[in-house]
PDB file of C-alpha atoms in Angstrom:
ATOM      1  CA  UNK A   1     110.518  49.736 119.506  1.00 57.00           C
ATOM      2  CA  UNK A   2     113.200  46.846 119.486  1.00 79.00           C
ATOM      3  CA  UNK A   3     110.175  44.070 119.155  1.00 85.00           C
ATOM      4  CA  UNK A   4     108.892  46.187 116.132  1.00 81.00           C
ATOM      5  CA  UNK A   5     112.390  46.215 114.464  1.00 82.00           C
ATOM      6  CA  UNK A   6     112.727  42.507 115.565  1.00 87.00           C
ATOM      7  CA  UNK A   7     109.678  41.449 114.034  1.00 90.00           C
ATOM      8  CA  UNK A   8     110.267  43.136 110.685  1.00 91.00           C
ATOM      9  CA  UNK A   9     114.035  42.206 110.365  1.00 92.00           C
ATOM     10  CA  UNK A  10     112.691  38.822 110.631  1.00 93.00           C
ATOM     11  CA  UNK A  11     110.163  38.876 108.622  1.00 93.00           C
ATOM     12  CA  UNK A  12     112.348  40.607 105.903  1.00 93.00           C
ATOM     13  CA  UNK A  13     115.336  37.906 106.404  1.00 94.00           C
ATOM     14  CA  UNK A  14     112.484  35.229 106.214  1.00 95.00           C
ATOM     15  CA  UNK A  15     111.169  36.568 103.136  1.00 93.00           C
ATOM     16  CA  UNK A  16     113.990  37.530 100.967  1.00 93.00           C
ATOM     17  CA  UNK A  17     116.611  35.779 102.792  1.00 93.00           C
ATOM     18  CA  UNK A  18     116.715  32.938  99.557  1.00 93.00           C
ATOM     19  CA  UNK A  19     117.392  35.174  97.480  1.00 93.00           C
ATOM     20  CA  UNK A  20     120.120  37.119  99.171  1.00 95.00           C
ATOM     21  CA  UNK A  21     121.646  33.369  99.647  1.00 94.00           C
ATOM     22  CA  UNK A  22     121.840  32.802  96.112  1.00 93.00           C
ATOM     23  CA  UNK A  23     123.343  36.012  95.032  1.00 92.00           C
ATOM     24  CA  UNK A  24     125.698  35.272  98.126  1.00 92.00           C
ATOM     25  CA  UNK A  25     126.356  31.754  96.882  1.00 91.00           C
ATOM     26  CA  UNK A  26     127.285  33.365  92.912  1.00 88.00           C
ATOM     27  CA  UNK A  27     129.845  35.961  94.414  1.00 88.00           C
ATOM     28  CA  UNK A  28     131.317  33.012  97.201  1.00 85.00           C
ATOM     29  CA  UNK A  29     131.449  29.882  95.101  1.00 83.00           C
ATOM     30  CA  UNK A  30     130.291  27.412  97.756  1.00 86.00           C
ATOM     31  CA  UNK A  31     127.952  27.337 100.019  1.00 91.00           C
ATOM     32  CA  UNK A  32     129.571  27.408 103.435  1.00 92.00           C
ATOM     33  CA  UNK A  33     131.495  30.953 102.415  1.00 89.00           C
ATOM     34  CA  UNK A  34     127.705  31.958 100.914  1.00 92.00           C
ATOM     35  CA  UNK A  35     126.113  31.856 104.444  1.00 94.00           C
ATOM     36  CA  UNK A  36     129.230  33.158 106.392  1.00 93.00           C
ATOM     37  CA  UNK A  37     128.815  35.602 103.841  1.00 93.00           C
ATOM     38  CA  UNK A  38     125.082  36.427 104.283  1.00 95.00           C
ATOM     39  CA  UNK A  39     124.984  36.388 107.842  1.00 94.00           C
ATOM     40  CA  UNK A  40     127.823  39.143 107.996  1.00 94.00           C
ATOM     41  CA  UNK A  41     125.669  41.383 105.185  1.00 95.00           C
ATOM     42  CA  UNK A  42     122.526  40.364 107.635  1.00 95.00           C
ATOM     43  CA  UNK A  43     124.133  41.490 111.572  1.00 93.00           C
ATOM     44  CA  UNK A  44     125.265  44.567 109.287  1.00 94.00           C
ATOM     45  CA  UNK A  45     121.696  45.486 108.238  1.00 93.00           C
ATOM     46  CA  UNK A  46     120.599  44.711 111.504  1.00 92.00           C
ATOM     47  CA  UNK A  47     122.733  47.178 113.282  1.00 90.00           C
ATOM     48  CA  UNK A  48     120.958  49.438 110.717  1.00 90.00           C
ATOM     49  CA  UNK A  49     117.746  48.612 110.182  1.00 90.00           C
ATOM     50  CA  UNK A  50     115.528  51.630 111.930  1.00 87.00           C
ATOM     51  CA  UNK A  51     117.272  53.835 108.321  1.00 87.00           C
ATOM     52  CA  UNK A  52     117.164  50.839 105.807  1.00 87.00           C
ATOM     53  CA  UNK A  53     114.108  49.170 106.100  1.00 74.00           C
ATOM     54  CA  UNK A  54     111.824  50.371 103.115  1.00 77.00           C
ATOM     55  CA  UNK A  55     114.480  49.355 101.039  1.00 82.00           C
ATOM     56  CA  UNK A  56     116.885  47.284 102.464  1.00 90.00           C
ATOM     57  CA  UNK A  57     117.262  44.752  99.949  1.00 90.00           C
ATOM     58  CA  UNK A  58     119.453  46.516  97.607  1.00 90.00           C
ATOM     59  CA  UNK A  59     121.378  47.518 101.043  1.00 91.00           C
ATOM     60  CA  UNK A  60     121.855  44.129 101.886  1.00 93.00           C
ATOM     61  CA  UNK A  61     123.002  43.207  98.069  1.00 92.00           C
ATOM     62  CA  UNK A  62     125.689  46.127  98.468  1.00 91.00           C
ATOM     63  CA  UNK A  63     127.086  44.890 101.418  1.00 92.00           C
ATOM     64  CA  UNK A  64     127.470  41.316  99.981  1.00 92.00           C
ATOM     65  CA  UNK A  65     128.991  42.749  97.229  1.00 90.00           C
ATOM     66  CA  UNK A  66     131.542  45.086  98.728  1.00 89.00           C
ATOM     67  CA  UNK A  67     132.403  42.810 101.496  1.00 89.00           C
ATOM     68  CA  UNK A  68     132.872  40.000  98.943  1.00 87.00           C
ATOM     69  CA  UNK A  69     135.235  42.051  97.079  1.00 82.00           C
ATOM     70  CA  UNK A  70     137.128  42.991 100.218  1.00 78.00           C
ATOM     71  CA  UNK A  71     137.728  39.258 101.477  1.00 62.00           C
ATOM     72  CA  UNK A  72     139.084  38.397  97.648  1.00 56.00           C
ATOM     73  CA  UNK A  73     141.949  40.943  98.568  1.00 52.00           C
ATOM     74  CA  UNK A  74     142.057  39.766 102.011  1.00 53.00           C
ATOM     75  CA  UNK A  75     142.735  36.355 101.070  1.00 51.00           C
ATOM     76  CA  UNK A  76     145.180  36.654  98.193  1.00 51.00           C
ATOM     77  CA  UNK A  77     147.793  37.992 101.409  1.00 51.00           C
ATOM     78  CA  UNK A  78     146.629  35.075 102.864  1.00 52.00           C
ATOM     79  CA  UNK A  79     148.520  31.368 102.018  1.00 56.00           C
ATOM     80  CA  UNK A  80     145.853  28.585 101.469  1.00 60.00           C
ATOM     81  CA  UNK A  81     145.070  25.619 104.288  1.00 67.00           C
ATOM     82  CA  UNK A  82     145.515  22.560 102.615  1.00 72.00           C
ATOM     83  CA  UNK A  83     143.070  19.706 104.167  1.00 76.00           C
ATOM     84  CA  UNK A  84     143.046  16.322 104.096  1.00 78.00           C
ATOM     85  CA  UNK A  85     140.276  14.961 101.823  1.00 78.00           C
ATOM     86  CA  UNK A  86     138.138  16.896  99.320  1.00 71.00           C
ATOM     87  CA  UNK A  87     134.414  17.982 100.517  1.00 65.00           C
ATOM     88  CA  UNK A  88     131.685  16.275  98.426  1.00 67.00           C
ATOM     89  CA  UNK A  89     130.353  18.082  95.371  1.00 57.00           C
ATOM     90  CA  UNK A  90     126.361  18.710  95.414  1.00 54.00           C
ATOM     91  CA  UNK A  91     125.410  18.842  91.510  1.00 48.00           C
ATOM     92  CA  UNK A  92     121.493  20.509  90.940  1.00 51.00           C
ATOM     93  CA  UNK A  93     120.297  21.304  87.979  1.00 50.00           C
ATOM     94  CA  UNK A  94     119.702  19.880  84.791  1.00 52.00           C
ATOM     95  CA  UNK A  95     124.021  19.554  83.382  1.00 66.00           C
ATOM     96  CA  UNK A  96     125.968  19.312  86.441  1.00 71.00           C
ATOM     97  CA  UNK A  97     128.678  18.842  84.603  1.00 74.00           C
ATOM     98  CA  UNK A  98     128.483  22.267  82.531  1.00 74.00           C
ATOM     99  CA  UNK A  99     127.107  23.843  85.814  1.00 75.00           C
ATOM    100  CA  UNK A 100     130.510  22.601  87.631  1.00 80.00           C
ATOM    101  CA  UNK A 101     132.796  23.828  84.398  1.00 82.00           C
ATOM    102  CA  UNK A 102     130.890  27.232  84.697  1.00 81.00           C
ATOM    103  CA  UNK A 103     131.236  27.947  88.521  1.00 83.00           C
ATOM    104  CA  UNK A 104     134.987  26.643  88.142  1.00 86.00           C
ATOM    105  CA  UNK A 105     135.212  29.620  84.955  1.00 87.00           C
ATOM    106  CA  UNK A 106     133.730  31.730  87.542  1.00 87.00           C
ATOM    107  CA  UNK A 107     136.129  31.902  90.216  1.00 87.00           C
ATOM    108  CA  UNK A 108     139.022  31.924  87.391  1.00 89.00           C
ATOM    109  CA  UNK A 109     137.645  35.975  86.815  1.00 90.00           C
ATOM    110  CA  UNK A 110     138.590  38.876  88.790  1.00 90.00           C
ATOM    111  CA  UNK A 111     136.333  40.185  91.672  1.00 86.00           C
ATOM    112  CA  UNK A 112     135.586  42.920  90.264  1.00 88.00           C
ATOM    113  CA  UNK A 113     134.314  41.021  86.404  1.00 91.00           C
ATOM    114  CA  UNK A 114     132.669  38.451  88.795  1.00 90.00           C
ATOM    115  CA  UNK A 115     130.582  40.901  90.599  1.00 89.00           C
ATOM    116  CA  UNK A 116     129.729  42.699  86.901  1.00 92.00           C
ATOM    117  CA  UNK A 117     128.280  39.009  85.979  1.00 91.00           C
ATOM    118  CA  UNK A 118     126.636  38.334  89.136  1.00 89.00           C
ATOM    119  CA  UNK A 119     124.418  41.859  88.884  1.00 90.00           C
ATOM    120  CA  UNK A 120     123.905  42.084  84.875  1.00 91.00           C
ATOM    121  CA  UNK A 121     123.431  38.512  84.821  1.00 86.00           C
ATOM    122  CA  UNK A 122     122.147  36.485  88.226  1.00 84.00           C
ATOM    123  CA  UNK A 123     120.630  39.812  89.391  1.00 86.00           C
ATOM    124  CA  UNK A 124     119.029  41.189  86.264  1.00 88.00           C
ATOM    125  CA  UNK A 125     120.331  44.734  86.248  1.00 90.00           C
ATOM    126  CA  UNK A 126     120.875  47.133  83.599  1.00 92.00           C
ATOM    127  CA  UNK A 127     124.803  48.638  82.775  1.00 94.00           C
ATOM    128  CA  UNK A 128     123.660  51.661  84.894  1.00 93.00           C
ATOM    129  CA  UNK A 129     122.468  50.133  88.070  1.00 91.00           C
ATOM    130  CA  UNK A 130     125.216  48.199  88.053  1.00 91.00           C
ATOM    131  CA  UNK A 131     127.529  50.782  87.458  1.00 91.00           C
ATOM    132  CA  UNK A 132     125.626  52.730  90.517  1.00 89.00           C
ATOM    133  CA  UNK A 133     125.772  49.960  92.858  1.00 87.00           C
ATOM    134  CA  UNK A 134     129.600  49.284  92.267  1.00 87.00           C
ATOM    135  CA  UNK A 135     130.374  52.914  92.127  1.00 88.00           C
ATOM    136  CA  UNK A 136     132.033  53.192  88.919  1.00 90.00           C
ATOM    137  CA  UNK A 137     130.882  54.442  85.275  1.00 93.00           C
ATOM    138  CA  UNK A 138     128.283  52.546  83.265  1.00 94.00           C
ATOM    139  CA  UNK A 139     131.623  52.501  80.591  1.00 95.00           C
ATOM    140  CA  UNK A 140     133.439  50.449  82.935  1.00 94.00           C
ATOM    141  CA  UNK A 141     130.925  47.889  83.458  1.00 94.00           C
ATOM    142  CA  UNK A 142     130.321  47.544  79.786  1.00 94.00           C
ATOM    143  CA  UNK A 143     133.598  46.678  79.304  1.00 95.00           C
ATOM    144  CA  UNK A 144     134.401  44.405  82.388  1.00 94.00           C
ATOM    145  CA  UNK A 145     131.074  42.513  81.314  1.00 93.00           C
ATOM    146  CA  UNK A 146     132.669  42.051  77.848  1.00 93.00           C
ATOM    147  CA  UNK A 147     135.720  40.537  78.713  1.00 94.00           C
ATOM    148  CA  UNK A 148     134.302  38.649  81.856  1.00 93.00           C
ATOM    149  CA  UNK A 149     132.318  36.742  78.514  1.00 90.00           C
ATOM    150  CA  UNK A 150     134.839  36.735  76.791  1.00 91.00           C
ATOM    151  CA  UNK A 151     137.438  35.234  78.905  1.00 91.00           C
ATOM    152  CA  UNK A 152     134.350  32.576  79.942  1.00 89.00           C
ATOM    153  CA  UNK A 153     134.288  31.452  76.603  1.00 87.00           C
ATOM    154  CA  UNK A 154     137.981  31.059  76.288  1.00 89.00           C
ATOM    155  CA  UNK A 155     137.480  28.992  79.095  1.00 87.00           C
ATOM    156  CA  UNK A 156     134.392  26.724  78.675  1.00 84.00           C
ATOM    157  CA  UNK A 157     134.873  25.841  74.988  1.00 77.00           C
ATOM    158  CA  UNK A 158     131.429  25.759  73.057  1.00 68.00           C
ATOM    159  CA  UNK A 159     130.076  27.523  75.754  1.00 70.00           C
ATOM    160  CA  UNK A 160     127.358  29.474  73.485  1.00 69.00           C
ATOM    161  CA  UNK A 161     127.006  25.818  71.733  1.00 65.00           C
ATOM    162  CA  UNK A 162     126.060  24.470  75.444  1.00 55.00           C
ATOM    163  CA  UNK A 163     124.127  26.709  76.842  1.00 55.00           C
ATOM    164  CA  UNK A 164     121.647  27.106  74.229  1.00 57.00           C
ATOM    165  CA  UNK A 165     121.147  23.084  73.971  1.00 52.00           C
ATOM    166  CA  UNK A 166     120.413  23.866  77.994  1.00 46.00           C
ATOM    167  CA  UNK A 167     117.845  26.673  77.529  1.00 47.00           C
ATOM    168  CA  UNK A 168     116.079  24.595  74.416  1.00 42.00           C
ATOM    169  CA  UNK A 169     115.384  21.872  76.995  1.00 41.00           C
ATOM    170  CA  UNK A 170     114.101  24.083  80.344  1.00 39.00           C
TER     171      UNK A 170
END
């Protein structure tokens, strides 16, 4: 019975586990906290895969998103660790420039208006799965969304300007 759930906990990590990354990597900011991140939501699952496992993506998502939320209060008790030098920037993508302004916006939002972005917008889900998968009302997701955009645009000036010039060209 453990080689079955072995097999297919591997198989679904192998399959699916790029995507989890990236929705990891939107709630983290950088990739180092993304797969600490993942790989807590993962032994998680794990420990309950026999109930999970026809749909243990969404479980997987929730986990990433609560446990994200709980390390942003975590570490505002927590003082920074300054370091010595800087780590190197990666840019992908076709604007690394607007893409670095944007993630930078990003982390600027609460927890709980970055995790209403992430799901409406990264994830693709409607006000009410949203609302579900946070536990709150579809109301309150409407609203965070609107002045998570809001308070984007206040901080990446043109934004609407720049990121239609960036869909034209994809």
């Amino acid at each position: 019975m453990a080689e079955v759930t072995d097999r297919e906990f591997t198989a679904f990590v192998n399959e699916r586990g790029g995507a989890l990354l990236r929705v990891a990597y939107a709630l983290a900011g950088n990739q180092h906290a993304a797969e600490d991140l993942l790989q807590n939501a993962l032994a998680k699952a794990y420990a309950r895969w026999p109930r999970i496992r026809g749909d243990a993506e969404p479980y997987v998502k929730r986990i990433l998103y609560h446990d994200q939320i709980s390390g942003w209060r975590r570490r505002s008790r927590r003082a920074e660790v300054p370091v010595a030098e800087l780590p190197e920037r990666s840019a992908a993508g076709p604007d690394p420039d607007l893409r670095l302004l944007l993630r930078d916006a990003l982390r600027a939002l609460p927890p709980r208006q970055r995790a209403v972005l992430t799901l409406r917008y990264l994830e693709d889900l409607s006000v009410e799965q949203t609302a579900a998968l946070l536990g709150c009302r579809a109301g309150t997701v409407a609203s965070q969304s609107a002045k998570a955009l809001a308070r984007l645009r206040q901080l990446v000036p043109g934004l609407d300007e720049l990121t239609s010039r960036t869909e034209v060209t994809r």
